[in-house]
PDB file of C-alpha atoms in Angstrom:
ATOM      1  CA  MET A1012      72.740 -82.441  31.812  1.00 73.00           C
ATOM      2  CA  GLY A1013      75.390 -83.749  29.399  1.00 75.00           C
ATOM      3  CA  THR A1014      73.403 -82.554  26.397  1.00 80.00           C
ATOM      4  CA  VAL A1015      73.151 -79.043  27.897  1.00 84.00           C
ATOM      5  CA  LEU A1016      76.893 -78.889  28.594  1.00 83.00           C
ATOM      6  CA  SER A1017      77.769 -80.144  25.097  1.00 82.00           C
ATOM      7  CA  ALA A1018      75.495 -77.476  23.581  1.00 84.00           C
ATOM      8  CA  LEU A1019      77.171 -74.750  25.670  1.00 86.00           C
ATOM      9  CA  LEU A1020      80.633 -75.944  24.640  1.00 85.00           C
ATOM     10  CA  MET A1021      79.675 -76.039  20.962  1.00 83.00           C
ATOM     11  CA  ALA A1022      78.201 -72.519  21.258  1.00 86.00           C
ATOM     12  CA  CYS A1023      81.536 -71.313  22.761  1.00 85.00           C
ATOM     13  CA  LEU A1024      83.430 -72.883  19.862  1.00 82.00           C
ATOM     14  CA  VAL A1025      81.150 -71.255  17.276  1.00 86.00           C
ATOM     15  CA  LEU A1026      81.551 -67.840  18.985  1.00 85.00           C
ATOM     16  CA  ALA A1027      85.346 -68.175  18.791  1.00 83.00           C
ATOM     17  CA  TRP A1028      85.226 -69.426  15.182  1.00 80.00           C
ATOM     18  CA  ARG A1029      82.999 -66.551  14.021  1.00 83.00           C
ATOM     19  CA  GLU A1030      85.325 -64.040  15.754  1.00 79.00           C
ATOM     20  CA  ARG A1031      82.595 -62.666  18.006  1.00 83.00           C
ATOM     21  CA  PRO A1032      83.757 -60.087  20.605  1.00 84.00           C
ATOM     22  CA  MET A1033      85.995 -61.263  23.431  1.00 84.00           C
ATOM     23  CA  SER A1034      83.361 -60.381  26.049  1.00 86.00           C
ATOM     24  CA  TRP A1035      80.818 -62.762  24.420  1.00 87.00           C
ATOM     25  CA  PHE A1036      83.274 -65.642  24.486  1.00 85.00           C
ATOM     26  CA  ALA A1037      84.385 -64.827  28.052  1.00 87.00           C
ATOM     27  CA  GLY A1038      80.733 -64.606  29.205  1.00 87.00           C
ATOM     28  CA  LEU A1039      79.645 -67.875  27.624  1.00 87.00           C
ATOM     29  CA  GLY A1040      82.887 -69.632  28.638  1.00 88.00           C
ATOM     30  CA  LEU A1041      82.419 -68.592  32.273  1.00 89.00           C
ATOM     31  CA  ALA A1042      78.718 -69.561  32.127  1.00 89.00           C
ATOM     32  CA  THR A1043      79.724 -73.050  30.886  1.00 89.00           C
ATOM     33  CA  ILE A1044      82.183 -73.458  33.773  1.00 90.00           C
ATOM     34  CA  VAL A1045      79.544 -72.237  36.280  1.00 90.00           C
ATOM     35  CA  VAL A1046      76.979 -74.765  34.928  1.00 88.00           C
ATOM     36  CA  LEU A1047      79.632 -77.512  35.115  1.00 86.00           C
ATOM     37  CA  SER A1048      80.396 -76.544  38.722  1.00 87.00           C
ATOM     38  CA  TRP A1049      76.675 -76.456  39.527  1.00 86.00           C
ATOM     39  CA  PHE A1050      76.187 -80.085  38.415  1.00 83.00           C
ATOM     40  CA  PHE A1051      79.210 -81.084  40.498  1.00 84.00           C
ATOM     41  CA  PHE A1052      77.949 -79.099  43.494  1.00 83.00           C
ATOM     42  CA  THR A1053      74.542 -80.813  43.384  1.00 79.00           C
ATOM     43  CA  ASP A1054      76.367 -84.169  43.228  1.00 74.00           C
ATOM     44  CA  ILE A1055      78.606 -83.566  46.255  1.00 74.00           C
ATOM     45  CA  THR A1056      75.811 -82.070  48.360  1.00 72.00           C
ATOM     46  CA  GLN A1057      73.435 -85.022  47.843  1.00 69.00           C
ATOM     47  CA  PRO A1058      74.157 -86.548  51.294  1.00 63.00           C
ATOM     48  CA  LEU A1059      73.253 -83.210  52.928  1.00 59.00           C
ATOM     49  CA  ASN A1060      69.681 -83.362  51.497  1.00 57.00           C
ATOM     50  CA  LEU A1061      69.701 -79.689  50.576  1.00 53.00           C
ATOM     51  CA  SER A1062      66.709 -78.429  48.650  1.00 51.00           C
ATOM     52  CA  PHE A1063      66.965 -75.536  46.202  1.00 45.00           C
TER      53      PHE A1063
ATOM     54  CA  MET B 537     115.227 -58.713  18.968  1.00 53.00           C
ATOM     55  CA  LYS B 538     116.229 -62.276  19.830  1.00 59.00           C
ATOM     56  CA  LYS B 539     113.683 -64.864  18.655  1.00 65.00           C
ATOM     57  CA  ALA B 540     111.881 -66.675  21.503  1.00 72.00           C
ATOM     58  CA  ILE B 541     112.351 -70.446  21.665  1.00 75.00           C
ATOM     59  CA  LEU B 542     108.704 -71.157  22.506  1.00 85.00           C
ATOM     60  CA  SER B 543     105.628 -69.528  20.996  1.00 87.00           C
ATOM     61  CA  HIS B 544     102.154 -69.054  22.448  1.00 89.00           C
ATOM     62  CA  GLY B 545     100.754 -71.029  19.509  1.00 89.00           C
ATOM     63  CA  PHE B 546     102.981 -74.030  20.215  1.00 91.00           C
ATOM     64  CA  ALA B 547     102.174 -73.927  23.950  1.00 92.00           C
ATOM     65  CA  SER B 548      98.437 -74.004  23.120  1.00 93.00           C
ATOM     66  CA  LEU B 549      98.952 -76.793  20.591  1.00 93.00           C
ATOM     67  CA  LEU B 550     100.851 -78.913  23.148  1.00 94.00           C
ATOM     68  CA  THR B 551      98.092 -78.421  25.738  1.00 94.00           C
ATOM     69  CA  SER B 552      95.390 -79.246  23.163  1.00 95.00           C
ATOM     70  CA  TRP B 553      97.170 -82.417  21.976  1.00 95.00           C
ATOM     71  CA  ALA B 554      97.583 -83.707  25.553  1.00 95.00           C
ATOM     72  CA  ILE B 555      93.867 -83.197  26.298  1.00 96.00           C
ATOM     73  CA  CYS B 556      92.764 -84.636  22.909  1.00 96.00           C
ATOM     74  CA  ALA B 557      94.926 -87.735  23.515  1.00 95.00           C
ATOM     75  CA  ALA B 558      93.290 -88.307  26.932  1.00 95.00           C
ATOM     76  CA  LEU B 559      89.797 -87.942  25.438  1.00 95.00           C
ATOM     77  CA  ILE B 560      90.585 -90.277  22.508  1.00 96.00           C
ATOM     78  CA  VAL B 561      91.868 -92.986  24.893  1.00 94.00           C
ATOM     79  CA  ALA B 562      88.692 -92.596  27.011  1.00 93.00           C
ATOM     80  CA  LEU B 563      86.496 -92.821  23.877  1.00 93.00           C
ATOM     81  CA  TYR B 564      88.402 -95.916  22.679  1.00 92.00           C
ATOM     82  CA  HIS B 565      87.786 -97.669  26.009  1.00 91.00           C
ATOM     83  CA  GLN B 566      84.104 -96.684  25.953  1.00 90.00           C
ATOM     84  CA  LEU B 567      83.433 -97.806  22.391  1.00 90.00           C
ATOM     85  CA  PHE B 568      85.659-100.888  22.109  1.00 90.00           C
ATOM     86  CA  ASN B 569      85.912-102.175  25.712  1.00 87.00           C
ATOM     87  CA  ASN B 570      82.366-101.157  26.718  1.00 84.00           C
ATOM     88  CA  ASP B 571      83.826 -99.209  29.650  1.00 85.00           C
ATOM     89  CA  LEU B 572      80.862 -96.860  30.224  1.00 87.00           C
ATOM     90  CA  PRO B 573      81.645 -93.546  31.963  1.00 88.00           C
ATOM     91  CA  CYS B 574      79.736 -92.584  35.124  1.00 86.00           C
ATOM     92  CA  ALA B 575      78.254 -89.122  35.764  1.00 84.00           C
ATOM     93  CA  LEU B 576      81.456 -87.858  37.436  1.00 87.00           C
ATOM     94  CA  CYS B 577      83.549 -89.206  34.519  1.00 89.00           C
ATOM     95  CA  TRP B 578      81.316 -87.284  32.087  1.00 89.00           C
ATOM     96  CA  LEU B 579      81.696 -84.068  34.081  1.00 90.00           C
ATOM     97  CA  GLN B 580      85.486 -84.499  33.935  1.00 93.00           C
ATOM     98  CA  ARG B 581      85.282 -84.999  30.171  1.00 93.00           C
ATOM     99  CA  PHE B 582      83.293 -81.765  29.870  1.00 92.00           C
ATOM    100  CA  ALA B 583      85.903 -79.927  31.961  1.00 94.00           C
ATOM    101  CA  MET B 584      88.558 -81.222  29.512  1.00 95.00           C
ATOM    102  CA  LEU B 585      86.447 -80.074  26.540  1.00 94.00           C
ATOM    103  CA  ALA B 586      86.036 -76.644  28.187  1.00 93.00           C
ATOM    104  CA  MET B 587      89.848 -76.407  28.461  1.00 95.00           C
ATOM    105  CA  LEU B 588      90.102 -77.285  24.754  1.00 95.00           C
ATOM    106  CA  VAL B 589      87.578 -74.596  23.786  1.00 93.00           C
ATOM    107  CA  ALA B 590      89.558 -72.017  25.808  1.00 93.00           C
ATOM    108  CA  GLN B 591      92.793 -73.009  24.009  1.00 94.00           C
ATOM    109  CA  THR B 592      90.982 -72.813  20.654  1.00 92.00           C
ATOM    110  CA  TRP B 593      90.390 -69.099  21.314  1.00 91.00           C
ATOM    111  CA  ILE B 594      94.175 -68.526  21.287  1.00 92.00           C
ATOM    112  CA  LEU B 595      94.784 -70.769  18.251  1.00 91.00           C
ATOM    113  CA  LEU B 596      92.029 -69.077  16.235  1.00 89.00           C
ATOM    114  CA  LYS B 597      93.340 -65.599  16.991  1.00 88.00           C
ATOM    115  CA  ILE B 598      96.844 -66.583  15.828  1.00 88.00           C
ATOM    116  CA  GLY B 599      95.358 -68.245  12.723  1.00 84.00           C
ATOM    117  CA  LYS B 600      93.290 -65.248  11.671  1.00 83.00           C
ATOM    118  CA  ARG B 601      95.653 -62.378  12.566  1.00 83.00           C
ATOM    119  CA  GLN B 602      99.059 -64.125  12.529  1.00 84.00           C
ATOM    120  CA  THR B 603      99.585 -62.755  16.040  1.00 84.00           C
ATOM    121  CA  VAL B 604      97.835 -62.895  19.411  1.00 87.00           C
ATOM    122  CA  SER B 605      97.328 -60.129  21.974  1.00 88.00           C
ATOM    123  CA  ILE B 606      98.185 -60.495  25.656  1.00 90.00           C
ATOM    124  CA  GLN B 607      94.438 -60.036  26.412  1.00 91.00           C
ATOM    125  CA  ASP B 608      93.545 -63.033  24.227  1.00 91.00           C
ATOM    126  CA  VAL B 609      96.290 -65.143  25.839  1.00 93.00           C
ATOM    127  CA  ALA B 610      95.047 -64.143  29.315  1.00 93.00           C
ATOM    128  CA  LEU B 611      91.431 -65.034  28.447  1.00 93.00           C
ATOM    129  CA  GLY B 612      92.347 -68.420  26.939  1.00 94.00           C
ATOM    130  CA  HIS B 613      94.633 -69.505  29.760  1.00 95.00           C
ATOM    131  CA  GLY B 614      92.424 -67.951  32.470  1.00 95.00           C
ATOM    132  CA  LEU B 615      89.436 -70.015  31.341  1.00 94.00           C
ATOM    133  CA  THR B 616      91.702 -73.073  31.013  1.00 96.00           C
ATOM    134  CA  ILE B 617      92.846 -72.704  34.640  1.00 96.00           C
ATOM    135  CA  LEU B 618      89.236 -72.288  35.859  1.00 95.00           C
ATOM    136  CA  ALA B 619      88.036 -75.356  33.913  1.00 94.00           C
ATOM    137  CA  ALA B 620      91.053 -77.347  35.172  1.00 96.00           C
ATOM    138  CA  LEU B 621      90.303 -76.305  38.764  1.00 95.00           C
ATOM    139  CA  VAL B 622      86.715 -77.563  38.447  1.00 93.00           C
ATOM    140  CA  GLY B 623      87.846 -80.767  36.684  1.00 94.00           C
ATOM    141  CA  MET B 624      90.562 -81.410  39.259  1.00 94.00           C
ATOM    142  CA  SER B 625      88.016 -81.105  42.112  1.00 93.00           C
ATOM    143  CA  MET B 626      85.876 -83.719  40.353  1.00 91.00           C
ATOM    144  CA  SER B 627      88.715 -86.189  39.776  1.00 94.00           C
ATOM    145  CA  LEU B 628      89.944 -85.693  43.349  1.00 93.00           C
ATOM    146  CA  ARG B 629      86.435 -86.487  44.616  1.00 90.00           C
ATOM    147  CA  GLN B 630      86.347 -89.653  42.527  1.00 89.00           C
ATOM    148  CA  VAL B 631      89.807 -90.691  43.751  1.00 91.00           C
ATOM    149  CA  LEU B 632      88.625 -90.178  47.355  1.00 91.00           C
ATOM    150  CA  LEU B 633      85.440 -92.206  46.705  1.00 88.00           C
ATOM    151  CA  HIS B 634      87.627 -95.232  45.901  1.00 88.00           C
ATOM    152  CA  ILE B 635      90.559 -94.684  48.243  1.00 87.00           C
ATOM    153  CA  LEU B 636      89.682 -97.262  50.933  1.00 88.00           C
ATOM    154  CA  PRO B 637      91.812-100.443  50.960  1.00 86.00           C
ATOM    155  CA  GLY B 638      90.157-103.260  49.022  1.00 83.00           C
ATOM    156  CA  ASP B 639      88.109-100.928  46.791  1.00 83.00           C
ATOM    157  CA  PRO B 640      88.709-102.010  43.174  1.00 83.00           C
ATOM    158  CA  GLY B 641      87.953 -98.488  41.858  1.00 81.00           C
ATOM    159  CA  TYR B 642      85.613 -97.559  39.027  1.00 84.00           C
ATOM    160  CA  GLY B 643      86.137 -98.609  35.408  1.00 79.00           C
ATOM    161  CA  GLY B 644      89.238 -99.726  33.558  1.00 79.00           C
ATOM    162  CA  GLU B 645      92.866 -98.836  34.018  1.00 80.00           C
ATOM    163  CA  VAL B 646      95.568 -97.400  31.782  1.00 81.00           C
ATOM    164  CA  MET B 647      99.144 -98.255  32.788  1.00 87.00           C
ATOM    165  CA  GLY B 648      97.988 -99.240  36.277  1.00 85.00           C
ATOM    166  CA  LEU B 649      96.030 -96.057  37.027  1.00 86.00           C
ATOM    167  CA  HIS B 650      92.283 -95.476  36.750  1.00 89.00           C
ATOM    168  CA  PHE B 651      90.974 -92.878  34.306  1.00 90.00           C
ATOM    169  CA  TYR B 652      90.040 -90.416  37.057  1.00 91.00           C
ATOM    170  CA  THR B 653      93.580 -90.594  38.498  1.00 92.00           C
ATOM    171  CA  TRP B 654      94.976 -89.798  35.038  1.00 94.00           C
ATOM    172  CA  GLY B 655      92.361 -87.038  34.866  1.00 94.00           C
ATOM    173  CA  PHE B 656      93.747 -85.518  38.071  1.00 95.00           C
ATOM    174  CA  VAL B 657      97.300 -85.617  36.655  1.00 96.00           C
ATOM    175  CA  LEU B 658      96.148 -84.023  33.378  1.00 96.00           C
ATOM    176  CA  PHE B 659      94.173 -81.227  35.077  1.00 96.00           C
ATOM    177  CA  PHE B 660      97.125 -80.495  37.368  1.00 96.00           C
ATOM    178  CA  CYS B 661      99.603 -80.353  34.449  1.00 96.00           C
ATOM    179  CA  CYS B 662      97.315 -78.162  32.309  1.00 95.00           C
ATOM    180  CA  MET B 663      96.757 -75.779  35.194  1.00 96.00           C
ATOM    181  CA  ALA B 664     100.497 -75.521  35.879  1.00 96.00           C
ATOM    182  CA  GLY B 665     101.275 -75.170  32.152  1.00 95.00           C
ATOM    183  CA  SER B 666      98.712 -72.401  31.638  1.00 95.00           C
ATOM    184  CA  ALA B 667      99.855 -70.503  34.744  1.00 96.00           C
ATOM    185  CA  LEU B 668     103.483 -70.753  33.576  1.00 95.00           C
ATOM    186  CA  THR B 669     102.582 -69.612  30.035  1.00 93.00           C
ATOM    187  CA  VAL B 670     100.757 -66.551  31.380  1.00 93.00           C
ATOM    188  CA  ALA B 671     103.600 -65.757  33.791  1.00 93.00           C
ATOM    189  CA  LEU B 672     106.189 -65.997  30.984  1.00 91.00           C
ATOM    190  CA  SER B 673     103.963 -64.542  28.240  1.00 88.00           C
ATOM    191  CA  ASN B 674     106.201 -61.501  27.742  1.00 87.00           C
ATOM    192  CA  TRP B 675     109.084 -63.762  26.702  1.00 89.00           C
ATOM    193  CA  LEU B 676     107.107 -66.056  24.385  1.00 88.00           C
ATOM    194  CA  ASP B 677     106.698 -65.443  20.650  1.00 83.00           C
ATOM    195  CA  ARG B 678     103.182 -64.141  19.886  1.00 83.00           C
ATOM    196  CA  THR B 679     103.316 -64.541  16.104  1.00 81.00           C
ATOM    197  CA  ALA B 680     102.416 -67.631  14.056  1.00 76.00           C
ATOM    198  CA  ASP B 681     105.387 -70.014  13.730  1.00 77.00           C
ATOM    199  CA  ALA B 682     105.955 -73.161  11.641  1.00 73.00           C
ATOM    200  CA  TRP B 683     103.952 -75.231  14.136  1.00 76.00           C
ATOM    201  CA  HIS B 684     100.827 -73.253  13.392  1.00 77.00           C
ATOM    202  CA  ALA B 685     100.211 -75.374  10.287  1.00 79.00           C
ATOM    203  CA  ALA B 686      99.012 -78.078  12.711  1.00 86.00           C
ATOM    204  CA  ALA B 687      96.479 -75.747  14.351  1.00 85.00           C
ATOM    205  CA  ARG B 688      93.837 -76.177  11.631  1.00 85.00           C
ATOM    206  CA  TRP B 689      93.439 -79.954  11.970  1.00 90.00           C
ATOM    207  CA  THR B 690      93.770 -79.680  15.750  1.00 90.00           C
ATOM    208  CA  MET B 691      90.759 -77.319  15.857  1.00 89.00           C
ATOM    209  CA  TRP B 692      88.736 -79.649  13.617  1.00 91.00           C
ATOM    210  CA  LEU B 693      89.690 -82.518  15.949  1.00 94.00           C
ATOM    211  CA  ILE B 694      88.442 -80.483  18.939  1.00 92.00           C
ATOM    212  CA  ALA B 695      85.115 -79.763  17.161  1.00 91.00           C
ATOM    213  CA  ALA B 696      84.795 -83.472  16.286  1.00 93.00           C
ATOM    214  CA  LEU B 697      85.504 -84.516  19.898  1.00 93.00           C
ATOM    215  CA  ILE B 698      82.777 -82.179  21.228  1.00 91.00           C
ATOM    216  CA  LEU B 699      80.295 -83.546  18.659  1.00 91.00           C
ATOM    217  CA  ILE B 700      81.164 -87.198  19.366  1.00 93.00           C
ATOM    218  CA  ASN B 701      80.827 -86.651  23.126  1.00 91.00           C
ATOM    219  CA  TRP B 702      77.526 -84.838  22.524  1.00 90.00           C
ATOM    220  CA  VAL B 703      76.145 -87.845  20.610  1.00 91.00           C
ATOM    221  CA  LEU B 704      77.488 -90.359  23.151  1.00 90.00           C
ATOM    222  CA  VAL B 705      76.201 -88.520  26.224  1.00 87.00           C
ATOM    223  CA  PHE B 706      72.767 -88.271  24.585  1.00 86.00           C
ATOM    224  CA  ALA B 707      72.883 -92.003  23.806  1.00 87.00           C
ATOM    225  CA  MET B 708      73.792 -92.722  27.432  1.00 83.00           C
ATOM    226  CA  GLN B 709      71.250 -90.496  29.172  1.00 79.00           C
ATOM    227  CA  GLY B 710      68.430 -90.756  26.631  1.00 76.00           C
ATOM    228  CA  PHE B 711      65.580 -88.396  27.459  1.00 78.00           C
ATOM    229  CA  GLN B 712      66.252 -88.427  31.218  1.00 76.00           C
ATOM    230  CA  TRP B 713      67.788 -85.394  32.900  1.00 74.00           C
ATOM    231  CA  GLU B 714      70.360 -87.184  35.060  1.00 72.00           C
ATOM    232  CA  LEU B 715      73.153 -89.541  34.159  1.00 73.00           C
ATOM    233  CA  ASP B 716      73.634 -92.897  35.898  1.00 72.00           C
ATOM    234  CA  GLY B 717      76.193 -93.059  38.706  1.00 72.00           C
ATOM    235  CA  ASP B 718      76.957 -96.662  37.717  1.00 76.00           C
ATOM    236  CA  PRO B 719      75.779 -97.111  34.095  1.00 77.00           C
ATOM    237  CA  THR B 720      75.438-100.552  32.519  1.00 76.00           C
ATOM    238  CA  HIS B 721      73.799 -99.700  29.184  1.00 75.00           C
ATOM    239  CA  TYR B 722      72.894 -96.886  26.758  1.00 80.00           C
ATOM    240  CA  ARG B 723      69.512 -95.578  27.958  1.00 74.00           C
ATOM    241  CA  LEU B 724      68.503 -94.198  24.551  1.00 76.00           C
ATOM    242  CA  PHE B 725      68.389 -97.724  23.101  1.00 76.00           C
ATOM    243  CA  SER B 726      66.857 -99.400  26.145  1.00 72.00           C
ATOM    244  CA  PHE B 727      63.658 -98.757  28.052  1.00 56.00           C
ATOM    245  CA  SER B 728      64.567-100.890  31.065  1.00 50.00           C
TER     246      SER B 728
END
């Protein structure tokens, strides 16, 4: 999961560096935060034995 | 028009330096004291890196156009606040995991506090700082000031920190999907 998050962060940085449109950066930035939250959510819900 | 005391560029630089300093201290402890980060610690590091990437958006805009729009400031600080909110939830969870009397906590300490406690303080301060910057954005200078000379090496430092963390997290998790909750070694170099 760490490798995926690092790749997303690097992609965000490259988008900003190459002056891609604001909506691209906002979309990928939000997607990174959602993925980060997802990993955290699966960690805190472990004791509940939820299956997705 | 009276010149503003604080600029958006300097506010972003200050935020970036504080986060970079926290990540460098964490990396130093990992590499030289063999203080390996757990899965929750890694997620907090990624939340800090996400805040840095969001601040880079503002710094890059100032660097390339010598000024930054209110929309760019709002996007940078908005994403910073969201990443800080997620990171703060993680550090709060880790603090609560070790809050019972007699629990030694996880990992090393810096000035008497564990890394995750410092993480909580950092996320809180960044969130408050970003909210304040957005609230006062009309009164802050939006053009590049003398401090902007430091933005170039700061952005290279941010890129280097993401790359170093990328290499280290890969070394720690190897080819397995999940990270250890209580790691003792680098999985990439060990098959045990």
